[in-house]
Coordinates of C-alpha atoms and ligand atoms in Angstrom, one line a residue:
M181 CA 92.4 86.9 89.8
R182 CA 94.1 89.3 87.3
L183 CA 96.9 91.6 89.7
A184 CA 97.6 94.7 87.9
L185 CA 100.6 95.1 88.0
I186 CA 101.7 99.1 87.8
A187 CA 105.4 100.2 87.0
A188 CA 106.3 103.5 87.2
M189 CA 108.8 103.1 84.9
R190 CA 108.7 103.0 81.2
E191 CA 112.1 100.9 81.2
E192 CA 110.3 99.0 83.9
L193 CA 107.0 97.9 81.8
S194 CA 109.3 96.7 79.1
A195 CA 111.5 94.4 81.2
V196 CA 107.6 93.1 82.1
L197 CA 106.7 92.9 79.1
A198 CA 109.4 90.5 78.0
R199 CA 107.9 88.3 80.6
M200 CA 104.6 88.3 78.6
P201 CA 104.9 86.7 75.9
D202 CA 101.3 85.9 74.6
E203 CA 99.8 90.1 76.2
Q204 CA 97.2 92.6 73.8
R205 CA 98.0 95.6 74.2
Q206 CA 94.4 97.5 74.3
R207 CA 94.7 101.9 74.7
V208 CA 92.4 103.5 76.9
A209 CA 92.8 107.0 78.1
G210 CA 96.2 107.2 76.5
R211 CA 97.9 104.4 78.4
D212 CA 98.3 101.4 77.0
F213 CA 97.1 98.4 78.5
W214 CA 99.0 95.4 78.6
V215 CA 97.6 92.1 78.3
G216 CA 98.7 88.6 79.7
H217 CA 99.5 86.0 81.8
W218 CA 103.3 85.5 83.8
H219 CA 103.9 82.5 85.8
G220 CA 99.8 81.7 85.7
H221 CA 98.6 84.5 86.2
E222 CA 96.1 86.7 84.6
I223 CA 97.9 90.5 84.2
V224 CA 97.0 92.8 83.1
A225 CA 100.3 95.2 83.3
V226 CA 100.2 99.5 82.0
L227 CA 102.2 101.8 83.2
S228 CA 101.1 104.5 86.2
G229 CA 102.3 107.7 84.7
I230 CA 103.9 110.2 87.2
G231 CA 101.7 112.2 89.4
K232 CA 98.7 111.3 92.1
V233 CA 96.3 112.2 89.2
A234 CA 98.0 110.3 86.3
A235 CA 98.5 107.1 88.5
A236 CA 94.9 107.1 90.5
T237 CA 93.4 107.4 86.7
T238 CA 95.8 104.5 85.7
A239 CA 94.5 102.4 88.8
T240 CA 91.1 103.2 88.3
L241 CA 90.6 101.9 85.0
A242 CA 92.8 98.3 84.9
I243 CA 89.6 98.1 87.8
H244 CA 87.2 98.7 85.3
R245 CA 88.0 98.7 81.9
F246 CA 90.2 95.1 82.7
G247 CA 88.9 93.4 85.8
A248 CA 91.8 94.1 88.0
Q249 CA 90.7 93.0 91.1
A250 CA 94.7 93.0 93.6
V251 CA 97.6 96.1 92.5
L252 CA 100.9 95.5 92.3
F253 CA 102.6 98.6 92.0
T254 CA 107.1 99.0 91.7
G255 CA 109.0 102.0 90.6
V256 CA 111.9 103.9 92.4
A257 CA 111.8 106.5 95.2
G258 CA 114.1 109.2 97.1
G259 CA 115.0 108.5 100.9
L260 CA 114.1 109.6 103.9
G261 CA 114.5 107.2 107.0
P262 CA 118.2 107.6 108.1
D263 CA 119.7 104.2 107.1
V264 CA 117.5 103.9 103.8
R265 CA 120.2 104.2 100.7
V266 CA 120.4 103.9 97.3
G267 CA 119.5 100.7 95.6
D268 CA 118.1 99.6 99.2
L269 CA 114.4 97.9 98.7
V270 CA 111.3 99.1 99.7
V271 CA 108.2 97.9 100.9
A272 CA 104.9 100.4 101.9
R273 CA 103.5 99.3 105.4
E274 CA 101.5 102.6 104.9
L275 CA 101.0 105.5 101.9
L276 CA 100.5 108.8 103.2
Q277 CA 99.4 112.1 100.9
H278 CA 102.5 115.2 102.4
D279 CA 101.3 117.5 99.9
M280 CA 97.8 116.6 101.5
D281 CA 96.7 120.0 103.7
A282 CA 93.2 120.3 103.9
S283 CA 93.4 122.4 107.0
P284 CA 92.4 123.9 109.5
I285 CA 89.2 122.6 108.4
F286 CA 90.7 119.4 109.0
P287 CA 93.5 117.9 110.4
R288 CA 96.9 118.2 107.9
H289 CA 97.4 114.7 106.0
E290 CA 94.1 113.7 107.0
L291 CA 91.7 112.4 103.2
P292 CA 88.8 114.9 103.7
L293 CA 86.2 112.7 104.6
Y294 CA 87.4 109.1 104.9
G295 CA 89.1 110.4 108.5
L296 CA 92.3 108.9 107.8
S297 CA 96.4 110.0 106.3
R298 CA 97.3 106.5 106.4
L299 CA 96.2 103.9 103.9
R300 CA 97.6 100.4 104.7
T301 CA 98.5 97.9 102.0
D302 CA 97.6 94.1 102.3
A303 CA 99.0 92.4 105.1
T304 CA 99.7 88.9 102.5
M305 CA 100.7 91.2 99.3
S306 CA 103.2 93.0 101.2
Q307 CA 104.9 90.2 102.6
R308 CA 105.1 88.1 99.9
L309 CA 107.0 91.0 99.1
L310 CA 109.0 92.1 101.8
A311 CA 109.9 88.0 101.1
A312 CA 111.0 88.7 97.2
A313 CA 113.2 91.7 98.6
R314 CA 115.2 89.9 100.7
A315 CA 115.5 87.1 98.3
V316 CA 116.8 90.0 95.4
A317 CA 118.2 92.0 97.6
A318 CA 120.4 89.1 98.6
E319 CA 121.2 88.1 95.2
A320 CA 122.2 91.8 93.7
S321 CA 126.3 92.1 93.4
G322 CA 124.8 88.4 90.4
L323 CA 122.6 90.0 89.2
L324 CA 123.0 93.4 88.8
G325 CA 127.1 93.1 88.7
A326 CA 129.6 94.0 90.8
D327 CA 130.4 97.2 88.6
T328 CA 127.3 98.3 88.1
L329 CA 127.2 97.8 92.0
A330 CA 130.2 100.0 92.6
T331 CA 129.2 103.3 89.5
F332 CA 125.9 103.6 91.8
G333 CA 127.9 103.1 94.9
I334 CA 125.9 100.4 96.7
G335 CA 126.7 97.8 99.0
T336 CA 124.5 94.9 100.1
P337 CA 121.0 96.4 99.6
A338 CA 119.1 96.7 102.5
V339 CA 115.2 96.0 103.1
H340 CA 113.0 98.2 104.3
E341 CA 109.4 97.7 105.2
G342 CA 106.6 101.3 106.5
L343 CA 105.6 104.7 105.6
I344 CA 105.8 105.5 102.6
L345 CA 104.6 109.2 101.1
S346 CA 103.7 110.6 98.1
G347 CA 102.6 114.0 96.6
D348 CA 103.4 116.1 93.2
R349 CA 106.8 117.2 94.2
F350 CA 109.7 115.3 92.9
V351 CA 111.6 116.0 96.4
S352 CA 115.3 116.9 95.1
T353 CA 116.1 120.3 97.1
S354 CA 118.1 118.7 101.2
A355 CA 115.8 121.5 102.5
E356 CA 112.7 120.0 100.8
S357 CA 114.0 116.6 102.7
A358 CA 114.9 117.7 105.8
A359 CA 111.1 119.0 106.5
L360 CA 109.7 116.0 105.5
R361 CA 111.5 114.1 107.6
R362 CA 110.8 116.5 110.9
E363 CA 106.4 116.5 109.7
L364 CA 106.1 112.4 110.2
P365 CA 109.6 110.9 111.3
D366 CA 108.4 107.7 110.5
A367 CA 108.3 107.9 106.6
L368 CA 111.1 105.5 104.7
A369 CA 110.6 107.1 101.3
V370 CA 108.9 109.4 99.4
E371 CA 107.8 109.4 95.8
M372 CA 104.9 110.4 93.3
E373 CA 102.2 107.9 92.8
G374 CA 101.9 105.0 95.3
A375 CA 99.6 107.2 97.3
A376 CA 97.1 108.2 95.3
V377 CA 96.7 104.5 94.4
A378 CA 96.2 103.3 97.6
Q379 CA 93.8 105.9 97.8
V380 CA 92.0 103.9 94.6
C381 CA 91.8 100.4 96.4
H382 CA 90.6 101.5 99.0
D383 CA 87.8 103.0 97.7
H384 CA 87.0 99.3 96.0
G385 CA 88.1 97.6 98.9
L386 CA 91.0 95.7 96.3
P387 CA 94.3 94.5 98.2
L388 CA 97.6 96.9 97.2
A389 CA 101.6 96.3 98.0
V390 CA 104.1 98.1 96.8
L391 CA 107.7 98.2 96.6
R392 CA 110.1 101.0 95.8
I393 CA 113.4 100.7 94.9
I394 CA 115.7 103.8 96.1
S395 CA 116.9 106.1 93.4
D396 CA 118.3 109.1 95.5
R397 CA 118.3 110.4 99.2
A398 CA 116.0 113.2 97.6
D399 CA 118.4 115.8 98.2
D400 CA 120.1 118.3 96.3
H401 CA 121.6 115.7 94.1
A402 CA 118.6 114.2 93.7
G403 CA 118.2 115.4 90.0
G404 CA 121.7 113.2 88.4
D405 CA 121.7 109.7 87.5
F406 CA 117.6 108.7 87.6
T407 CA 117.9 107.4 84.3
A408 CA 120.9 105.7 84.4
F409 CA 120.0 104.0 87.9
V410 CA 116.5 102.8 86.6
Q411 CA 117.9 101.5 83.2
A412 CA 121.0 99.9 85.5
V413 CA 119.3 98.8 89.1
A414 CA 115.8 99.3 89.3
S415 CA 114.4 98.3 86.3
R416 CA 116.0 94.9 86.6
Y417 CA 115.3 94.6 90.2
S418 CA 111.9 94.1 90.1
V419 CA 111.7 92.2 87.4
A420 CA 113.9 90.1 89.0
L421 CA 111.4 90.6 92.5
L422 CA 108.2 90.8 90.3
D423 CA 109.3 86.9 88.9
R424 CA 109.9 85.6 92.0
Y425 CA 106.3 87.4 93.5
L426 CA 104.4 85.6 91.0
A427 CA 106.6 82.5 91.2
A428 CA 105.7 82.1 94.6
G429 CA 102.4 81.1 93.7
Ligands
LIG613 N1 113.4 112.0 85.3 C1 112.7 110.7 85.4 C2 111.4 112.1 85.9 C3 110.4 111.3 86.7 S1 110.0 112.0 88.2 C4 111.9 111.5 84.4 O1 112.7 111.6 82.3 O2 111.1 110.5 83.8 C5 110.9 110.7 89.3 C6 109.3 109.8 89.4 O3 110.5 108.6 90.5 C7 108.2 109.6 89.6 O4 107.1 108.9 89.3 C8 108.5 109.4 91.5 O5 107.1 108.6 91.8 C9 109.5 109.2 91.5 N2 110.9 109.5 92.1 C10 112.0 108.5 92.8 N3 113.0 110.3 93.0 C11 112.4 110.6 93.7 C12 111.6 112.0 94.8 N4 113.3 112.6 95.0 N5 111.1 112.7 94.9 C13 109.6 112.7 93.9 N6 109.4 111.4 93.6 C14 110.8 110.3 93.4

């Protein structure tokens, strides 16, 4: 079964490719798809692009042109839940497009003609991802080094499971994240792609799991050390996590 590994950030994809020595590149629609193996799994690895349309196109191509039968998405996100901190890991149980609003024709957040606003991830894949996330969180200081953790103010990373929001906005004001929390109080994190990939997987009846590493709190400081965080923390976490996930079965 071929698995699509869709990464949101370039640094993550580079780290993934370093683990796939046999990868072959194929360029479609301005995207590089890398086909290869990791722990004996057939993989197609690709950058999602940023935003819902870019991510949906990438996922659709991974399925139709590269035969992906399951999708695993990794990237960074802004923390929304009160106890979701920078450095924490969030596994999506559900994804919702927070900027979808066809009201009053359809209820706020409902995907028009789907009768749904929340799309569920695959339970089996998500359980495996959670187990990998817990193992990686427990090893965070060995993996990243105490200095890196201190630089980014990360204590012991927590692992959360629940609702992730996606929309075509980088949420970088406290006012906007407060509004999202009011509207969707159970939301753990906000990003720009996951719910779009979930809609594509839903349409094709294919299983999806999504993991996000919290890079910021989606507040007035969200723009801060973004690139440094992705390089020093997020890409190392996601590769360690994918390594565990794929080694497990
Ligand atoms: N400065 C970055 C911008 C990337 S946009 C760059 O140069 O590439 C942010 C990416 O991280 C998106 O892919 C999104 O999914 C995720 N993300 C992280 N924090 C976010 C936030 N607060 N709001 C929305 N998306 C966020």
